[in-house]
Amino acid sequence: MQRAPLAHSHEFALKETSPNIGAGAVTRDKLSSTYDLVEQMQYLYVRVVKATDLPAKDVTGSLDPYVEVKLGNFKGVTKHFEKKSNPEWNQVFAFSKDRIQASVLEVIVKDKDVISDDFVGRVWFDLNEIPRRVPPDSPLAPQWYRLEDRKGVKTKGELMLAVWMGTQADEAFPDSWHSDAAMVGSEAVTNIRSKVYLSPKLWYVRVNVIEAQDLVPSDKSRYPEVFVKVNLGGKFVRTRLSQSKNINPMWNEDLMLVAAEPFEDPLILSVEDRVGPNKDEILGRCVIPLQVVQRRLDHKPVNSRWFNLEKHVEGEKESKFASKIHLRLCLDGGFHVLDESTHYSSDLRPTAKQLWKPSIGILEVGIISAVGLMPMKTRDGRGTTDAYCVAKYGQKWIRTRTIVDSFTPKWNEQYTWEVFDPCTVITIGVFDNGRVGGGDKGSETKDSRIGKVRIRLSTLEADRVYTHSYPLLVLHTSGLKKTGEVQLAVRFTSSSFINMLYMYSQPLLPKMHYIHPLSVIQLDSLRHQAIQIVSMRLSRAEPPLRKEVVEYMLDVDSHMWSMRRSKANFFRIMKVLGGLIAFGRWFDQICNWKNPITTILIHVLFIILALYPELILPTIFLYLFLIGIWNFRWRPRHPPHMDTRLSHADAAHPDELDEEFDSFPTSRSPDIVRMRYDRLRSIAGRVQSVVGDLGTQGERFQSLLSWRDPRATTLFVTFCFIAAIVLYVTPFQVVSLLSGFYMLRHPRFRRRLPSVPLNFFRRMPARSDSML
C-alpha cells in the first residue's frame, strides 16, 4: 500500500536523459557547432527543378508530365502539368536514411493519362555515389541529366536535378516532401510542414471621449440619455450614460481596445440615445482609420480633436450635419499588450520598438522526440497519433513538422530566440494534427491537445545544456492523464552577465503600466481581446496555427472558476505561511522551556542584542546569508515542470473537474447546477465568516481610541499616558530586557488563562452587532 503514491509521483516526475547530441562533445564538426541540441538525422534530398524537350506520348502530340521519385518502397510524386513539354516543378523530396533499404534512386518522368500513365524516361543514381552536403555550405547546384528508356538507352528529353545527402539542418528540410509522411495526400502536405510564425504587433487603442455638441435627438420632448459606443473589428466598448442630459453631453471617459498591425478595421464611434429599455437610437457616427491616429510613446497627453458626426438614414447616403464629437485618440506604444498571464509571460517589452532595450542572451531549444504517446484518434479501425510540437516565446511561435502515425515521434528540430528578460517563460505544447487525413480547410476536426511544458528562464544556469524528458499531463473530466513524455534540450546563453543582473532591478512591466495603471478588469478584457486577435491572425497563416492550439498555449481559460485551482491556491498560501507558523511553534517551545539549553542560549542572544541593538540588523542579514549558503547544497538541479501535487490534479473529485470543464454559460442540468451553487454558497459562507472575523479585529483596534466604550477608552488612554512617562525616564535597553524576560519566563510563572491585554482587547466593541 505504501508503494502506490511513490509509483504515481515517479510516473509524473521529470527525468534526466542523455541524448546523442553535439552539445558538450569534445570534438564538434561544422554541423554540431550550430545545430548541437538535437540528434542528427540523415536524409537523402532530391530537388526536381525542371525538364526540357520532353517527347510527346499521346496521339494528339501533347504531354501531361510529372515526376515520380522512387527509392525502394517509398515514392514521391510532383504535381503534373497539362500539355507542357518544358515543365518547372522546383520540388524537394527528403527520404529518411534510417528507412532506406534500396541501393538505387530512380527519378522517373511520366505522362499523366486516364487509363494508365505512360513512361517517358528516367534517371537513376547509385546511393554510394551521392555527395554529402553540410551547412553552411551553399546549396548544391542542380545539373541537367539526359533521360534513359527502360533499357538504359539515352532518349529525348532532359531533367534538371540536384541529389545530395544531408541532415535536418539543411535549408531544404522544412519545405520538402518527407518519406515519413508518404501516406499523406498532396493536398494535406502543407499542413504537416514545420513553420515559424510571428504574432501580430499589438497596440492599445486609447479613446478619450470628452464631449459631444449639437446632437439632434428624434424626440425633442424628453431629456436625451446619451452614451458613446466604440467598435473596432467587432469588439465593442461603451461609455456610461452622460450625467448632463442635454444635446451637449459630457463624459471625459477613457475607453481601451486592442488593435493589430497591419490595421485592417477602422475605429467606428456611434453616439446613441437610450430611448427605452433595450432600445437605442443612433444620433450620429464617425469612422476613423487607425493609420491616422497618433502614436504615443510616453505619458504626455496628445492633442484632442473635433470630429464631425454623420447621420445614418436607412436607404440614403450618410449626410454630415452640425453634430460633433470631441475626442483624444492615441495608440499607446509605451504599454506591453498582455496576451499571456503575467505569472508566466514570455515577453514584457512595450509595443513601440524605439523603447526596446538590447537583448541579454539567446535561448536555444532542441525538440528531440516524444515517447509513450496515447492514441488520440482512430484511423482505419485502429488508434493513431499524428504529433507535432508548438513552442511560444516572445512574438515568435514555432511549429515542428508532423510525424504521421507514430507514438514515438522524433522531430530533432532546433530553434533559437532572443532573450530580453530572464524572468520570462517559454511554453512548449504537443498536439495531434487533425487535418492529416486530407481534411479540407473547412474541416471541423480540431487538433487535440496532448500536453504542454513551461520552463522559466531564470531557473536555468547560463551556458548549461538541460536534457530532460518532461511528462505530458492533461486534465480531463475523468481525471488526470499522462499522455506521454517529450524530450527537450534547452540552453540559455547570456551575452552580458552585468546586463542580466541589472534587469533584476528594473520594473517587470514597462513604466506606462505604473504611471497610468490599468484596472484588473480592464487587463482581463484587453487580454481576452488580444488572444482573439492573435488566434485569428495565426489561424489564417499557411499552414494555419489553429485557434484551439493558440488558445491552449496562451491559457485562455485561466481566469475561469475552478474548485481545484482554488484549493491549490489556498494550500500554496498555507505553505508560504508555514514558515511563520513553524517559527511560532518554535518560539512557543522556547517560552515553555521544552529544551532548557536552547532557551538559555536564546536568553544569552537576547541579552546581547538588547544591550547592543546596533547588532540586530547585521545579525538578521547574516542569518539569512547563512541559510542561503546552507540551501545551496540542495538547490534544484533541473528546471521546474508541471507539479500534479501542487495543482491538486491527482486528487481532484470528478464533479469538480466536470465543473471546471463546463462551458460558460453552463450546459449542465438544473439539478447539477443547483448542487454546485449550494456547494459554492457553503464555501462562500466560510470565507464570509473569516472576512467578518478579520473586520471585527480591525474594528476593535479602532475602538481603543474611538470612545465607543467610554470606560475601555478611559482605561487605555490612562495606560498610554502612564506608559509614556515610564518609557521617557527608563532606558530602552531596560524596557527591552524586562519585556523579553517576561515573555521568556518559565512555565512555573505562567497561567493557563489568557493575558490581561488579550482579555482587554477581546472586550472591545466591534460593529458586528450593528449588522443586519
Coordinates of C-alpha atoms in Angstrom, one line a residue, residues 222-417:
R222 CA -37.6 64.3 -23.5
Y223 CA -34.1 64.7 -22.0
P224 CA -31.7 62.5 -24.0
E225 CA -29.7 59.8 -22.2
V226 CA -26.6 59.6 -24.4
F227 CA -23.7 57.3 -24.5
V228 CA -20.9 56.6 -27.0
K229 CA -20.2 53.1 -28.4
V230 CA -16.9 52.2 -30.0
N231 CA -16.5 49.4 -32.4
L232 CA -13.1 48.0 -33.5
G233 CA -13.2 44.8 -35.6
G234 CA -16.4 43.6 -33.9
K235 CA -15.2 44.4 -30.4
F236 CA -17.5 46.8 -28.6
V237 CA -16.9 49.1 -25.6
R238 CA -19.1 51.9 -24.4
T239 CA -19.1 54.9 -22.1
R240 CA -21.6 55.3 -19.2
L241 CA -24.7 57.4 -19.7
S242 CA -23.8 61.1 -19.7
Q243 CA -24.8 62.9 -16.5
S244 CA -25.6 66.1 -18.4
K245 CA -28.9 65.1 -20.1
N246 CA -29.0 67.7 -22.9
I247 CA -27.9 67.9 -26.5
N248 CA -24.3 68.8 -25.4
P249 CA -23.4 65.8 -23.2
M250 CA -20.0 65.4 -21.5
W251 CA -18.2 62.2 -20.4
N252 CA -14.4 62.6 -20.2
E253 CA -14.1 58.8 -20.1
D254 CA -11.2 56.6 -21.3
L255 CA -12.0 53.5 -23.4
M256 CA -9.4 50.9 -24.3
L257 CA -9.3 48.4 -27.1
V258 CA -6.6 46.2 -28.8
A259 CA -5.6 46.6 -32.5
A260 CA -3.0 44.6 -34.5
E261 CA -0.8 45.7 -37.3
P262 CA -1.4 45.9 -40.2
F263 CA -4.5 47.8 -39.3
E264 CA -7.5 46.3 -41.2
D265 CA -10.5 47.7 -39.4
P266 CA -11.3 51.3 -38.7
L267 CA -12.5 52.8 -35.4
I268 CA -16.2 53.3 -35.6
L269 CA -17.8 55.6 -32.9
S270 CA -21.5 56.0 -32.6
V271 CA -23.4 58.4 -30.3
E272 CA -26.6 56.7 -29.2
D273 CA -29.6 57.8 -27.2
R274 CA -31.2 55.3 -24.7
V275 CA -34.9 55.9 -25.7
G276 CA -36.2 52.8 -23.9
P277 CA -35.3 49.5 -22.3
N278 CA -33.0 47.7 -24.7
K279 CA -33.8 50.3 -27.4
D280 CA -31.1 52.7 -28.5
E281 CA -31.3 55.3 -31.3
I282 CA -28.1 56.3 -33.2
L283 CA -27.7 60.1 -33.2
G284 CA -24.6 60.1 -35.3
R285 CA -21.4 58.2 -36.1
C286 CA -17.9 58.7 -37.4
V287 CA -15.3 56.4 -38.9
I288 CA -11.6 56.9 -38.1
P289 CA -8.9 54.9 -39.8
L290 CA -6.2 53.8 -37.3
Q291 CA -3.5 54.7 -39.7
V292 CA -4.1 58.4 -39.0
V293 CA -4.2 58.0 -35.2
Q294 CA -1.2 59.5 -33.3
R295 CA 1.3 57.0 -31.7
R296 CA 2.3 57.9 -28.2
L297 CA 5.5 56.5 -26.5
D298 CA 5.2 58.2 -23.1
H299 CA 2.6 59.6 -20.7
K300 CA 2.4 63.1 -22.3
P301 CA -1.2 63.9 -23.3
V302 CA -2.0 64.0 -27.0
N303 CA -3.9 66.9 -28.7
S304 CA -7.7 66.5 -28.8
R305 CA -9.7 66.9 -32.0
W306 CA -13.3 67.5 -33.0
F307 CA -14.8 65.0 -35.4
N308 CA -18.0 65.6 -37.5
L309 CA -20.8 63.1 -36.8
E310 CA -22.7 61.6 -39.8
K311 CA -26.4 60.8 -39.5
H312 CA -27.2 57.3 -40.7
V313 CA -30.6 57.1 -42.6
E314 CA -31.8 53.8 -44.0
G315 CA -31.8 53.8 -47.8
E316 CA -29.9 57.1 -48.1
K317 CA -26.2 58.1 -48.1
E318 CA -24.8 59.3 -44.8
S319 CA -25.1 63.0 -44.5
K320 CA -23.0 65.3 -42.4
F321 CA -24.7 67.7 -40.1
A322 CA -23.9 70.1 -37.3
S323 CA -23.2 67.5 -34.6
K324 CA -19.6 67.0 -33.5
I325 CA -17.8 64.8 -31.0
H326 CA -14.6 65.8 -29.1
L327 CA -12.0 63.0 -28.8
R328 CA -8.5 62.4 -27.7
L329 CA -7.2 59.4 -29.6
C330 CA -3.8 57.7 -29.5
L331 CA -2.1 54.3 -30.0
D332 CA -0.3 53.7 -26.7
G333 CA 3.1 52.3 -27.6
G334 CA 4.5 52.5 -24.0
F335 CA 2.4 49.6 -22.8
H336 CA 3.0 45.9 -23.2
V337 CA -0.1 44.3 -24.6
L338 CA -0.7 41.3 -22.5
D339 CA -1.8 38.2 -24.3
E340 CA -0.4 35.8 -21.6
S341 CA -0.8 35.8 -17.9
T342 CA 1.9 38.0 -16.2
H343 CA 2.8 35.0 -14.0
Y344 CA 4.2 33.1 -16.9
S345 CA 4.6 35.7 -19.7
S346 CA 7.2 35.2 -22.4
D347 CA 7.5 38.8 -23.4
L348 CA 7.4 42.0 -21.3
R349 CA 8.6 44.6 -23.8
P350 CA 6.5 47.7 -24.8
T351 CA 4.8 47.8 -28.2
A352 CA 7.0 50.6 -29.6
K353 CA 10.3 49.2 -30.8
Q354 CA 12.0 52.5 -30.0
L355 CA 11.6 51.7 -26.3
W356 CA 13.2 48.2 -26.5
K357 CA 16.4 47.5 -24.7
P358 CA 19.2 45.4 -26.1
S359 CA 18.9 41.6 -25.7
I360 CA 20.7 39.9 -22.8
G361 CA 21.1 36.5 -24.3
I362 CA 20.0 33.7 -26.5
L363 CA 17.6 30.8 -25.8
E364 CA 18.1 27.6 -27.8
V365 CA 15.6 24.7 -27.6
G366 CA 16.1 21.3 -29.2
I367 CA 12.8 19.5 -29.6
I368 CA 14.1 15.9 -29.8
S369 CA 11.3 13.4 -29.5
A370 CA 8.3 12.1 -27.6
V371 CA 7.7 8.6 -26.2
G372 CA 4.6 6.8 -24.9
L373 CA 2.1 9.0 -26.7
M374 CA -1.6 7.9 -26.3
P375 CA -3.7 7.2 -29.4
M376 CA -5.7 10.5 -30.0
K377 CA -8.0 9.3 -32.8
T378 CA -9.0 6.3 -34.9
R379 CA -7.9 5.7 -38.5
D380 CA -8.7 2.5 -40.4
G381 CA -10.1 0.9 -37.3
R382 CA -7.0 1.4 -35.1
G383 CA -5.8 4.1 -32.7
T384 CA -3.2 6.6 -34.1
T385 CA -1.5 9.9 -33.3
D386 CA 0.0 12.4 -35.7
A387 CA 2.0 14.6 -33.3
Y388 CA 3.7 17.9 -33.7
C389 CA 5.1 20.5 -31.3
V390 CA 4.4 24.2 -30.9
A391 CA 6.7 26.5 -28.9
K392 CA 6.0 30.1 -28.0
Y393 CA 8.4 32.7 -26.7
G394 CA 8.0 36.4 -27.2
Q395 CA 6.4 37.2 -30.6
K396 CA 7.9 34.1 -32.2
W397 CA 6.0 30.8 -32.5
I398 CA 7.5 27.7 -34.0
R399 CA 5.7 24.6 -35.2
T400 CA 7.6 21.4 -35.9
R401 CA 6.7 19.1 -38.7
T402 CA 4.0 16.5 -38.0
I403 CA 5.3 12.9 -37.6
V404 CA 2.5 10.8 -39.1
D405 CA 1.1 7.7 -37.3
S406 CA 3.7 7.3 -34.6
F407 CA 3.5 7.0 -30.8
T408 CA 7.3 7.7 -30.6
P409 CA 7.9 10.6 -33.0
K410 CA 11.4 12.0 -33.5
W411 CA 11.5 15.6 -34.6
N412 CA 15.0 16.7 -33.8
E413 CA 14.4 20.3 -34.7
Q414 CA 16.3 23.2 -33.1
Y415 CA 15.1 26.8 -32.7
T416 CA 16.6 30.0 -31.3
W417 CA 15.0 33.0 -29.6

